[in-house]
Coordinates of C-alpha atoms and ligand atoms in Angstrom, one line a residue:
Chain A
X1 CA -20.0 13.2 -15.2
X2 CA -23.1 15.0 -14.7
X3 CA -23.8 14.2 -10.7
X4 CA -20.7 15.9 -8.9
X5 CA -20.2 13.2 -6.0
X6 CA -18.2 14.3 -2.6
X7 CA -14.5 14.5 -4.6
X8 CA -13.3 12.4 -1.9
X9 CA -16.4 10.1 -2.4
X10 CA -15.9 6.8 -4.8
X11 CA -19.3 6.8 -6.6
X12 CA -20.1 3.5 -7.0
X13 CA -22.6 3.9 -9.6
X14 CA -19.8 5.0 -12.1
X15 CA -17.4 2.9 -11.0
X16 CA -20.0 0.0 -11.6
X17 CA -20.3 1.5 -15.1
X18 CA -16.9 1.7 -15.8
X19 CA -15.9 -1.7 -15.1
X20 CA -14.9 -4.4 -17.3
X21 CA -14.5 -2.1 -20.9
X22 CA -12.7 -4.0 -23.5
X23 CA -9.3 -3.5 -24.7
X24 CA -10.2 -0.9 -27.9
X25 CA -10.5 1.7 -25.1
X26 CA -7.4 1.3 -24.1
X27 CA -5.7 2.1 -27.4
X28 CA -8.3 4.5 -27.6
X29 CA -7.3 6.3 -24.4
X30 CA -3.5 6.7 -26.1
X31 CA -4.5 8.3 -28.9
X32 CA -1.8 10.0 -30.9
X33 CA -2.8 13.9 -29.6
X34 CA -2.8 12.7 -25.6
X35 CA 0.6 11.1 -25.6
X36 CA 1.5 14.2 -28.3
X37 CA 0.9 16.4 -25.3
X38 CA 2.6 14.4 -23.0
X39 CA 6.0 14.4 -24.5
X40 CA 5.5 18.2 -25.8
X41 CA 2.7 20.0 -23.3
X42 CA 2.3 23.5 -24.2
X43 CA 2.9 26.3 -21.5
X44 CA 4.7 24.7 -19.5
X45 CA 7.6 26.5 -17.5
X46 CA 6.7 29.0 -14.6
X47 CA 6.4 32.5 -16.0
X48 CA 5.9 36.0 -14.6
X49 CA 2.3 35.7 -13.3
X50 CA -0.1 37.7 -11.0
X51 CA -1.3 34.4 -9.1
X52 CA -0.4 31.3 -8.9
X53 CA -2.0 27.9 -7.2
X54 CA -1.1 24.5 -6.4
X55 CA -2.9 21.4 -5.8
X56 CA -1.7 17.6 -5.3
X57 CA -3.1 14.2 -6.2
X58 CA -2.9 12.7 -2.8
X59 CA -3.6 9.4 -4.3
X60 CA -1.1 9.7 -7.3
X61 CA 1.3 11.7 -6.0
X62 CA 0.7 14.1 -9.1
X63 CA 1.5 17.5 -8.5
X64 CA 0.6 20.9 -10.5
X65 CA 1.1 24.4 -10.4
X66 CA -0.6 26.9 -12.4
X67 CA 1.0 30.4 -13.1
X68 CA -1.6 33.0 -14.6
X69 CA -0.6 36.4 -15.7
X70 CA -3.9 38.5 -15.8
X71 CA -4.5 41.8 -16.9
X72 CA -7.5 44.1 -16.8
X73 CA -9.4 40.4 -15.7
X74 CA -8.0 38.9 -18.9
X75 CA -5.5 36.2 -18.7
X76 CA -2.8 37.4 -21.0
X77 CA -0.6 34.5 -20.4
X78 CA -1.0 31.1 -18.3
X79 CA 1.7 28.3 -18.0
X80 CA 2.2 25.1 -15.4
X81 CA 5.1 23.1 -13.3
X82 CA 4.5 19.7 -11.8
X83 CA 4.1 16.3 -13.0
X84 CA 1.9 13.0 -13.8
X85 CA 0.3 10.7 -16.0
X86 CA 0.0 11.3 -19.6
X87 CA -3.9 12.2 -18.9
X88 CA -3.2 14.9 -16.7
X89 CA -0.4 16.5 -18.2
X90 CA -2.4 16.1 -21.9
X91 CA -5.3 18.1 -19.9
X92 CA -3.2 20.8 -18.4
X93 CA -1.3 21.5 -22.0
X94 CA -4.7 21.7 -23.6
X95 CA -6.7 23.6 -20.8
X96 CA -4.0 26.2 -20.7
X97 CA -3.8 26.7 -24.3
X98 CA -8.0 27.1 -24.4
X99 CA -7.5 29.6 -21.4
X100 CA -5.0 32.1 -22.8
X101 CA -6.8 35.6 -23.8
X102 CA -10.2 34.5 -21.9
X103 CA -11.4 37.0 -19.2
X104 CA -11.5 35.6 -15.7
X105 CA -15.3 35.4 -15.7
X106 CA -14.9 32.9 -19.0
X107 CA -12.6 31.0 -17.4
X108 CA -14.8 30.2 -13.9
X109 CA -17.7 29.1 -16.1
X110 CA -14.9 26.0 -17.2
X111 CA -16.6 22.5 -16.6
X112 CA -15.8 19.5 -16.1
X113 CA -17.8 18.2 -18.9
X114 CA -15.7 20.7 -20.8
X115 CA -12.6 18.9 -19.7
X116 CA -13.5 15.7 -20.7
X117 CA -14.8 17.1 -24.5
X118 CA -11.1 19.1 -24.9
X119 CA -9.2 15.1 -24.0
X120 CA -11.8 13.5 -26.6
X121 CA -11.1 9.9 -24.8
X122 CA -13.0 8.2 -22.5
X123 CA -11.9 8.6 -19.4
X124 CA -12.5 5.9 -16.3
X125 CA -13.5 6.4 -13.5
X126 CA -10.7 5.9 -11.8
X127 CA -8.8 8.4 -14.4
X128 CA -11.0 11.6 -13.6
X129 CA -8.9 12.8 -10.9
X130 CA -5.9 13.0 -13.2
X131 CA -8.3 14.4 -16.1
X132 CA -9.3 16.9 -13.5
X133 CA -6.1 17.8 -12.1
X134 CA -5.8 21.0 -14.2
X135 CA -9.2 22.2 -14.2
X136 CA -9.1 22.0 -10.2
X137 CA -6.3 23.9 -10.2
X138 CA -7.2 26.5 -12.5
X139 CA -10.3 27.3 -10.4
X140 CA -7.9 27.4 -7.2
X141 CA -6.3 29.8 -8.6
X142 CA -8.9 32.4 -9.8
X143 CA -11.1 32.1 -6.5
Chain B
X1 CA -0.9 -24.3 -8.0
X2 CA -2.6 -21.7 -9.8
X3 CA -6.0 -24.2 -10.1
X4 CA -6.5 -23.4 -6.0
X5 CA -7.0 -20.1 -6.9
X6 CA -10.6 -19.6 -8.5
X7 CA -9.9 -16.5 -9.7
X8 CA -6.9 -16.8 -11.1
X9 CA -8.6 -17.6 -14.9
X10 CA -7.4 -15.8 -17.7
X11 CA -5.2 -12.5 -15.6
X12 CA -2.0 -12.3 -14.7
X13 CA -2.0 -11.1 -11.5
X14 CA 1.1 -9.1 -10.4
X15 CA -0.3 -7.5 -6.8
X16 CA 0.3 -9.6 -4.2
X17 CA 2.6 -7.3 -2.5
X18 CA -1.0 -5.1 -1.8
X19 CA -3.2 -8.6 -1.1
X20 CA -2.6 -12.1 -2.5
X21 CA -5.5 -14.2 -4.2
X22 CA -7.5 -17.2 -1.7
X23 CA -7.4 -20.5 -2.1
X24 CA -10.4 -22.3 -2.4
X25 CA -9.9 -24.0 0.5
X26 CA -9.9 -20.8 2.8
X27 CA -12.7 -19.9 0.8
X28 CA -14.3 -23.1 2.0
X29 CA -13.3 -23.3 5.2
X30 CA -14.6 -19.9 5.6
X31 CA -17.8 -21.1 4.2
X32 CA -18.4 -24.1 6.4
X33 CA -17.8 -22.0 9.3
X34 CA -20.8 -19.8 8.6
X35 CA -22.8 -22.9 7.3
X36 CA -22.0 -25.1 10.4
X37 CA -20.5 -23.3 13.9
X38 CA -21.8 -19.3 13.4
X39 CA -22.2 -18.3 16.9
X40 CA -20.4 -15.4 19.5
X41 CA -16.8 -16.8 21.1
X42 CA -16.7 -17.0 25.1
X43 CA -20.1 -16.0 25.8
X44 CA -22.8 -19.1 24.8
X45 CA -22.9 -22.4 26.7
X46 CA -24.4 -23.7 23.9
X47 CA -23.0 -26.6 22.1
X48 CA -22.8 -24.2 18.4
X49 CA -21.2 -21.6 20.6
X50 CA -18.7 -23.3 22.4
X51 CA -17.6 -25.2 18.3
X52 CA -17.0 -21.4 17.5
X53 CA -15.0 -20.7 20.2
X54 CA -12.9 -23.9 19.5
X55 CA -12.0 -22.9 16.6
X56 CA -11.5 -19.7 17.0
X57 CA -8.9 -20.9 19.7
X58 CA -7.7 -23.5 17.5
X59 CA -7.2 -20.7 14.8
X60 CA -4.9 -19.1 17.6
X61 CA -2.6 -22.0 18.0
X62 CA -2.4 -23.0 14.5
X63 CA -0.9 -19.2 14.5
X64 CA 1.1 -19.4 17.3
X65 CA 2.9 -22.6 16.4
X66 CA 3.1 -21.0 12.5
X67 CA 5.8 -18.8 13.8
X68 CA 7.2 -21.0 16.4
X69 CA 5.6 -19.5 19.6
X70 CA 2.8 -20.3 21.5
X71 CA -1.0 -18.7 22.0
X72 CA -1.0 -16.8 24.7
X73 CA 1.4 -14.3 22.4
X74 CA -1.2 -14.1 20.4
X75 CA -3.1 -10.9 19.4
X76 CA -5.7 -10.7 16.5
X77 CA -6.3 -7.5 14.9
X78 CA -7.9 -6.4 11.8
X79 CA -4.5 -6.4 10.4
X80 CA -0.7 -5.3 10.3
X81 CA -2.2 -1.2 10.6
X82 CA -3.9 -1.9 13.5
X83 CA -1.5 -4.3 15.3
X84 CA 1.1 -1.5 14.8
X85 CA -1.3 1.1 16.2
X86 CA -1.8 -0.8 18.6
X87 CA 1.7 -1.1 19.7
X88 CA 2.3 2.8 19.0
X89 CA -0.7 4.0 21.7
X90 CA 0.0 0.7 24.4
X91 CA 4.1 1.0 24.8
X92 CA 3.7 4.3 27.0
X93 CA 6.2 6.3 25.6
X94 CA 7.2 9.6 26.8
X95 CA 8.9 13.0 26.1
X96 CA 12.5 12.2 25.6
X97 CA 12.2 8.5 24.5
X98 CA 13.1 7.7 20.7
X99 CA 12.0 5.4 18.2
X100 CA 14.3 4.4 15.3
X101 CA 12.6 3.7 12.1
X102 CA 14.0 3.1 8.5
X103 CA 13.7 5.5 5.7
X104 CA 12.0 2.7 4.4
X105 CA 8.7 1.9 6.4
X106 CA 5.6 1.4 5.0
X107 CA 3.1 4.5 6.2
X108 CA 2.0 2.1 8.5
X109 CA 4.8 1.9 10.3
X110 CA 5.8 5.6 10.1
X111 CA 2.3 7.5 11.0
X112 CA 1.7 5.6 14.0
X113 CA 4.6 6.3 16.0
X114 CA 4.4 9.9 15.2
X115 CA 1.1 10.3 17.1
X116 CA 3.7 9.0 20.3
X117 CA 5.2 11.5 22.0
X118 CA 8.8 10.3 21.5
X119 CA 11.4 11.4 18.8
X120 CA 11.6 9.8 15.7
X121 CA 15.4 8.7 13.7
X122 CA 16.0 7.3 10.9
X123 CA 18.2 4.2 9.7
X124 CA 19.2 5.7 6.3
X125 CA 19.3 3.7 3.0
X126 CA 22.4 2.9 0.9
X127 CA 23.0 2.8 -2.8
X128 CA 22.3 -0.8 -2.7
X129 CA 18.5 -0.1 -1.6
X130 CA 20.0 -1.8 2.0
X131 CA 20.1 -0.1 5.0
X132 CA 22.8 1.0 6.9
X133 CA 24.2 -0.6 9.6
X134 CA 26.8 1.9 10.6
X135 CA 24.8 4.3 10.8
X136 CA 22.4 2.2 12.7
X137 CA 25.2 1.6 15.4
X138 CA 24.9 5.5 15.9
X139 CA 21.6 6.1 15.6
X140 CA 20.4 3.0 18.3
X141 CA 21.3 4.6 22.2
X142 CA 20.4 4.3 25.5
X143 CA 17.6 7.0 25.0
X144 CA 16.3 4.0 22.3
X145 CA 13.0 2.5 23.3
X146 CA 11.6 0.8 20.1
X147 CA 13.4 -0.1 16.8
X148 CA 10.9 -0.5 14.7
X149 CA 11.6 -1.9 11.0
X150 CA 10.1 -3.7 8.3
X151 CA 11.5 -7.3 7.6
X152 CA 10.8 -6.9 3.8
X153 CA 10.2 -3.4 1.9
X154 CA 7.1 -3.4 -0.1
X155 CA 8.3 -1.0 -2.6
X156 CA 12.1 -1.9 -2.9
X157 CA 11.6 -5.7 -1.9
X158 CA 15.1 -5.3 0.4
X159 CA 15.1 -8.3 2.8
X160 CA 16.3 -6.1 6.0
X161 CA 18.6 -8.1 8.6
X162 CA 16.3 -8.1 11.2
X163 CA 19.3 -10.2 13.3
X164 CA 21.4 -7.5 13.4
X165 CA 19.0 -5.2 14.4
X166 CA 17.6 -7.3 16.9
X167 CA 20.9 -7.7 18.8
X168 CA 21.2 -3.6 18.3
X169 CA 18.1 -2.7 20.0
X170 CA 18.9 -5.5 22.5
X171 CA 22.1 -3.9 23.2
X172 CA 20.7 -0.5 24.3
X173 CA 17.5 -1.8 26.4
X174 CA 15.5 -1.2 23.6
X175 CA 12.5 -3.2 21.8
X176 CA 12.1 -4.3 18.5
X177 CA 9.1 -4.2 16.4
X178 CA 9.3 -6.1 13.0
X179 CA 6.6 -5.3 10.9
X180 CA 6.0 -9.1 8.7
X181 CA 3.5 -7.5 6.7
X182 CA 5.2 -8.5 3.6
X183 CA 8.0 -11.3 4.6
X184 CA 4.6 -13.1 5.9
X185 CA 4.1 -14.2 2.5
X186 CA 7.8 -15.0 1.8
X187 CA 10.2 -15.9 4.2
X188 CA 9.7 -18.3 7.1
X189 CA 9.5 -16.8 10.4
X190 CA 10.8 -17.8 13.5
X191 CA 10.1 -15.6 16.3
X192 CA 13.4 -16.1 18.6
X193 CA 14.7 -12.8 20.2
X194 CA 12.2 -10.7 18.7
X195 CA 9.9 -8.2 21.0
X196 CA 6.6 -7.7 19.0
X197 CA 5.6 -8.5 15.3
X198 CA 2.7 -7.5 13.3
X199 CA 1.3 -8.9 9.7
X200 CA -1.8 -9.4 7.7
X201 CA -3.8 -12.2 6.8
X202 CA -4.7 -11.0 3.4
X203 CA -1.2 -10.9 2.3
X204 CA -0.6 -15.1 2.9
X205 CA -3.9 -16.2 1.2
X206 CA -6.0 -15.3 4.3
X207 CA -8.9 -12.9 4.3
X208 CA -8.8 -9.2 4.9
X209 CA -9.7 -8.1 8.1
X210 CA -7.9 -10.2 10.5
X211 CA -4.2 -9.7 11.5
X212 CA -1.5 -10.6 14.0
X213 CA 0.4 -8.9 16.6
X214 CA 2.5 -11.2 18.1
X215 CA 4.4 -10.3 21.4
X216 CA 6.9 -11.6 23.7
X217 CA 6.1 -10.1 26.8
X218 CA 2.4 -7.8 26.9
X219 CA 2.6 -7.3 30.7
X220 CA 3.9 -3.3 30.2
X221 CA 1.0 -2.3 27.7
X222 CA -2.3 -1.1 28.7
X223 CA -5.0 -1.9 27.0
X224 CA -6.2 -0.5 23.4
X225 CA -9.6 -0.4 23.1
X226 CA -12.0 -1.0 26.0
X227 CA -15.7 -3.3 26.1
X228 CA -17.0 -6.2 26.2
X229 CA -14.4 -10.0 26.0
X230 CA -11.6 -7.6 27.6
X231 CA -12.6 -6.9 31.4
X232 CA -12.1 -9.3 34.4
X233 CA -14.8 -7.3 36.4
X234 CA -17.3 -4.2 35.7
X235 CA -18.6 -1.8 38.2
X236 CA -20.1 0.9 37.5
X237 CA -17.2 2.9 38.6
X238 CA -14.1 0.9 37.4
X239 CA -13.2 -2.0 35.9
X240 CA -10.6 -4.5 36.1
X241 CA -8.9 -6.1 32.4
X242 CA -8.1 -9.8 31.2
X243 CA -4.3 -10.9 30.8
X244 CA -3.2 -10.7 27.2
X245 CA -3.9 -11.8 24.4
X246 CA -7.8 -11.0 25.4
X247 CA -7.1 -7.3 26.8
X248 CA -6.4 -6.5 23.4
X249 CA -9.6 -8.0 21.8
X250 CA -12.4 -5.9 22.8
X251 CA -15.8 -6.7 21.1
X252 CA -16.5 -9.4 19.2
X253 CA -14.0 -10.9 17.3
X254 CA -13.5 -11.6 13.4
X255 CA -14.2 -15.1 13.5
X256 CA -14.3 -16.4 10.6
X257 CA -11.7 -14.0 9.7
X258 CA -9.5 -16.0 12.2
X259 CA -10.5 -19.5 10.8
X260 CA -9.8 -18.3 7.4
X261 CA -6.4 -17.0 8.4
X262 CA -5.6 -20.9 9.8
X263 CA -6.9 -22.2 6.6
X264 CA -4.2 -20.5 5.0
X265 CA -1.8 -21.6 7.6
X266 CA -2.2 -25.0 6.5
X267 CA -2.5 -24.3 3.1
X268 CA 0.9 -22.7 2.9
X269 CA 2.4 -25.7 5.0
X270 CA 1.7 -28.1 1.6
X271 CA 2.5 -25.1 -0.8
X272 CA 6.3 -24.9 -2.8
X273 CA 7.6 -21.7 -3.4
X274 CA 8.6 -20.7 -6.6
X275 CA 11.8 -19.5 -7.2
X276 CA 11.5 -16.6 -10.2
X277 CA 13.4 -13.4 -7.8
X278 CA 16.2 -14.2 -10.0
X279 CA 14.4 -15.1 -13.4
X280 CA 12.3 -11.5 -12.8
X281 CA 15.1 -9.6 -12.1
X282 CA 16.9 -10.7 -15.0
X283 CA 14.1 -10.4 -17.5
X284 CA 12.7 -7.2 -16.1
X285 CA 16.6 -6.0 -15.9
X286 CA 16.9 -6.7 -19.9
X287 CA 14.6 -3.9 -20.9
X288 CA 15.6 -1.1 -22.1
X289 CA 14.7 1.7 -20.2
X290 CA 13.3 0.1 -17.5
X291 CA 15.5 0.6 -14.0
X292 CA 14.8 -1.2 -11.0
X293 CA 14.2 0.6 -7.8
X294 CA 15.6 -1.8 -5.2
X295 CA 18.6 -4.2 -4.3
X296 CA 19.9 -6.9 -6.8
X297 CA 20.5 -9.2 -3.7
X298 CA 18.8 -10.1 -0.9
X299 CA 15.5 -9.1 -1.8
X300 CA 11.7 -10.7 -2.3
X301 CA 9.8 -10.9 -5.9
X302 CA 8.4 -7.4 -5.0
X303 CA 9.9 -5.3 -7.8
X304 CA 9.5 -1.4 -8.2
X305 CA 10.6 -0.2 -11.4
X306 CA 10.1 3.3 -13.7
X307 CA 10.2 3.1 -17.7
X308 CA 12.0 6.2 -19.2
X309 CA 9.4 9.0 -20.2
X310 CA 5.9 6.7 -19.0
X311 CA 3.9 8.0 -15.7
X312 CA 3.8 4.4 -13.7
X313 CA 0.1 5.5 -13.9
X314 CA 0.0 4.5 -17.4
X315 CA 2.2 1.8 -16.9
X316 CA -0.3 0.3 -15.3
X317 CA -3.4 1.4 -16.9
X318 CA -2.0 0.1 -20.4
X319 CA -1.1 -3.5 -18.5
X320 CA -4.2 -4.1 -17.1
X321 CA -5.9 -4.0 -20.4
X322 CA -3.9 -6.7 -21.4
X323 CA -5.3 -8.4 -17.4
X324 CA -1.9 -7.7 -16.3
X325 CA -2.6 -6.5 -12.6
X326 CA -0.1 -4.6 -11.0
X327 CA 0.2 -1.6 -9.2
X328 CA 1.1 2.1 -9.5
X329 CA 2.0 5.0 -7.1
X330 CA 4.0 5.7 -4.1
X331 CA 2.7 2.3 -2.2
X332 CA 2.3 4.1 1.0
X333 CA 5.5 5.0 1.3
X334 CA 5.8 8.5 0.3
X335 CA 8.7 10.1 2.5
X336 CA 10.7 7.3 0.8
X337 CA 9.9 8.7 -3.1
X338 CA 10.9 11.9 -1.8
X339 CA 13.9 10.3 -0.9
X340 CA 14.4 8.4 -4.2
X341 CA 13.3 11.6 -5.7
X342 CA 10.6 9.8 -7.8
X343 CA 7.3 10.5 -7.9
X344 CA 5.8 6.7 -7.9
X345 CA 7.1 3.5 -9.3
X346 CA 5.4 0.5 -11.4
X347 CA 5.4 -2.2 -8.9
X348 CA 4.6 -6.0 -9.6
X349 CA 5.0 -8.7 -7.0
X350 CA 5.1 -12.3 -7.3
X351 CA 3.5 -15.1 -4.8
X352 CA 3.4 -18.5 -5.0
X353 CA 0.8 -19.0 -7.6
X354 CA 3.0 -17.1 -9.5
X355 CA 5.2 -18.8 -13.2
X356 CA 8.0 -18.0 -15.1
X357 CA 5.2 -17.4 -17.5
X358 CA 3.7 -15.1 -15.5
X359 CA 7.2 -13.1 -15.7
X360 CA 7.3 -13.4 -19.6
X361 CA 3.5 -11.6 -20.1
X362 CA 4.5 -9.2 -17.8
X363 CA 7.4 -8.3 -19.9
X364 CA 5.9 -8.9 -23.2
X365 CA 3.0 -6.1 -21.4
X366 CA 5.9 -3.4 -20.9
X367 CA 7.0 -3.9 -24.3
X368 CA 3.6 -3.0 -25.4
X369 CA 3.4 0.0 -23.2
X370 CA 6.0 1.3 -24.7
X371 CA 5.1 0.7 -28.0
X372 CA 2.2 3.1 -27.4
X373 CA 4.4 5.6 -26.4
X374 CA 6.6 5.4 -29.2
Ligands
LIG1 C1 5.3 -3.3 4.7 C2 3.9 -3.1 5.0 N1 3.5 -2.7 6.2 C3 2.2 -2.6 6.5 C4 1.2 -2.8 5.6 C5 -0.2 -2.5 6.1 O1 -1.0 -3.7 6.0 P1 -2.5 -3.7 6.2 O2 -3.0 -2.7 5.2 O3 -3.0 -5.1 5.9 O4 -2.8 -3.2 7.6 C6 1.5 -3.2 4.4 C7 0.5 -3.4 3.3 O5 0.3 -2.7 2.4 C8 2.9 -3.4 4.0 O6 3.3 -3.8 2.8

């Protein structure tokens, strides 16, 4: 995901790309840490925070909060509330756990590439608005 | 059956509720249109122009007598969306008048009428996933204008009793809209009391882009959209509108959209219906964890369900690698998940290329899903 398309854009070039991969993604996609997440995600549960942000998956209906407790611009503690697939909670548990003790400055320079490395899986195209869920709302949050 | 359907080879497909599959001979007629009669409708006296016309015409009547009325009731749109819209920005209502929906209508049939200026109610759901009558007694009054409901829900599958509802809005003066979006596909429609109905051909093995809205008497409702095929006379000034259906149809038409549409008319007339509502719902019923979101009885193959600890999302995602297609989300109804208090549902629906086999994959495909999240 290097080109950043309009996010309410389909870009048909990585749709094209994404089309048609065979079923040892799938399993792939499932792999043991993701659904690991999904049945345990860290952080989550709102807690006494300084700033807070939500955002919605129109398309979904996923929904997530972020709660951010930060200190002296470091986040001493970070937590979430809301719901959805098992890619987008798995990247909210992990995101939040990588987040905790950064300085606010750290946390803005957060990518999306960065995302995509902490899942591990591929991701479709059709998938990156649930992988991106967190990382959207993270950066609603500190701006 | 399933051999009409070219692409139909080696997936299940579970999504017909959102758009069924084409038969190849819609696909040819569609086809042999462009090959042999392409030209503009009522404008050329040309020989090719006035064959496109024909059938264009002919593709009105083959609709008309489809639900047991005859053209000049006839509206093509670009679908059920726009025949609604349609309805919602032509009926003239004002401050003071309401419209009673259902709690569950499609967006489709929700968004629109709130642009009106009228007041909006509610016929609330039961436990059963069927509405309620009773409280539709109360909610229907004199101030009523439109009822406006869906025939079938394309999330809970309900069959409504558009009868009863009829006679209710009757009662009070008021019109009734039935949105056939879905119950197009599935139940034979016969047109009777009814005020105004809208549906899609893509959902009954037509293309996309054409639609009906059929209506029993257009002469209250001012045109839609204005231009060219609409007006009587044009003067610079002012101009002066066609009688219905053609004050609706402004700008050329989708023509081979329309032929397409009869194609499927008389497809349908020589296709069987399956009968697997029952066979799903038993089978889907018998796994564990799985709950059904919707009525055990009077209701269509569409069937919404949730699996115990598995975002639909995933649901899906998992079936489709095994070519299962079916669909995920709050199907454009999201006032209604609020409702359920659900945040989506895993919806497959059946058509008529659709087999008992077709019933087990899907069910073999859950049970894989939830392997995976063992
Ligand atoms: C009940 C119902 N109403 C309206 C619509 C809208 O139909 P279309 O998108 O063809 O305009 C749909 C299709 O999704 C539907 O299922």
């Amino acid at each position: 995901m290097n080109q950043e398309t309009h996010p309410s854009l389909v870009n048909p070039l990585i749709l094209k790309n994404q089309i048609g991969e065979d079923l040892s993604e799938t399993e792939e996609i499932y792999k043991e840490n993701i659904i690991d997440h999904y049945k345990h995600p860290h952080n989550k549960g709102e807690i006494e925070h300084t700033t807070s942000h939500r955002e919605l998956n129109t398309s979904c209906g996923d929904e997530l909060t972020i709660y951010l407790n930060i200190n002296n611009n470091i986040i001493e503690n970070i937590s979430f509330t809301g719901h959805g697939c098992a890619i987008s909670q798995a990247s909210v548990s992990m995101l939040t756990d990588k987040l905790k003790g950064m300085s606010v400055e750290q946390a803005q320079q957060i990518s999306q590439e960065d995302i995509l490395n902490l899942l591990g899986i591929p991701i479709s195209y059709v998938r990156m608005k649930c992988a991106l869920l967190s990382l959207k709302t993270v950066q609603g949050a500190l701006c | 059956m399933k051999g009409d359907f070219p692409i139909l080879k080696g997936i299940t497909y579970l999504d017909s509720a959102a758009t069924t599959q084409k038969p190849i001979h819609v696909i040819d007629a569609i086809s042999h249109y462009y090959k042999t009669s392409n030209a503009n409708v009522h404008r050329g006296l040309y020989t090719l122009s006035q064959k496109a016309t024909l059938a264009f015409e002919d593709a009105r009547a083959t609709v008309a007598t489809f639900i047991n009325t005859t053209p000049e009731h006839i509206v093509f749109t670009k679908g059920t969306t726009e025949s609604l819209n349609l309805l919602a920005s032509s009926l003239n209502l004002q401050e003071g008048d309401e419209i009673v929906l259902t709690e569950m209508e499609h967006h489709a049939n929700l968004v629109p009428w709130q642009q009106t200026k009228a007041t909006l109610k509610f016929i609330p759901l039961k436990d059963d996933y069927h509405l309620d009558l009773e409280a539709a007694k109360e909610l229907i009054t004199d101030k009523t204008k439109i009822v406006a409901v869906t025939h079938i829900s394309n999330v809970l599958g309900t069959i409504n009793d558009i009868e009863t509802l009829t006679q209710l809005a009757h009662s009070k003066g008021a019109k009734i809209v039935v949105d056939a979006a879905q119950s197009i596909a599935h139940l034979t429609i016969d047109i009777k009391d009814i005020d105004f109905l809208a549906f899609s051909g893509h959902k009954m093995c037509g293309p996309t882009g054409i639609g009906i809205l059929y209506g029993k008497d257009f002469s209250n409702l001012k045109p839609y959209q204005f231009g060219g095929d609409m007006i009587k006379e044009v003067t610079y000034e002012t101009s002066t509108f066609q009688e219905a259906p053609y004050k609706f149809e402004a700008g050329t038409p989708n023509i081979a959209g329309a032929i397409g549409l009869a194609a499927a008319i008389t497809y349908l007339e020589t296709a069987t219906h399956p009968h697997i509502t029952e066979y799903a719902l038993e089978k889907l019923q018998s796994i564990e964890g799985l709950k059904i979101i919707g009525p055990q009885i009077n209701r269509a193959p569409v069937f919404s369900f949730t699996l115990e600890g598995i975002h639909p999302h995933d649901v899906a995602e998992i079936l489709s690698k095994h070519n299962i297609c079916v669909r995920a989300g709050h199907h454009c109804a999201m006032p209604l998940m609020k409702k359920l208090n659900i945040h989506g549902t895993t919806r497959a629906s059946f058509y008529i290329y659709n087999t008992k086999e077709d019933v087990d994959t899907l069910v073999e495909g859950i049970k894989k899903v939830q392997e995976v999240f063992k």
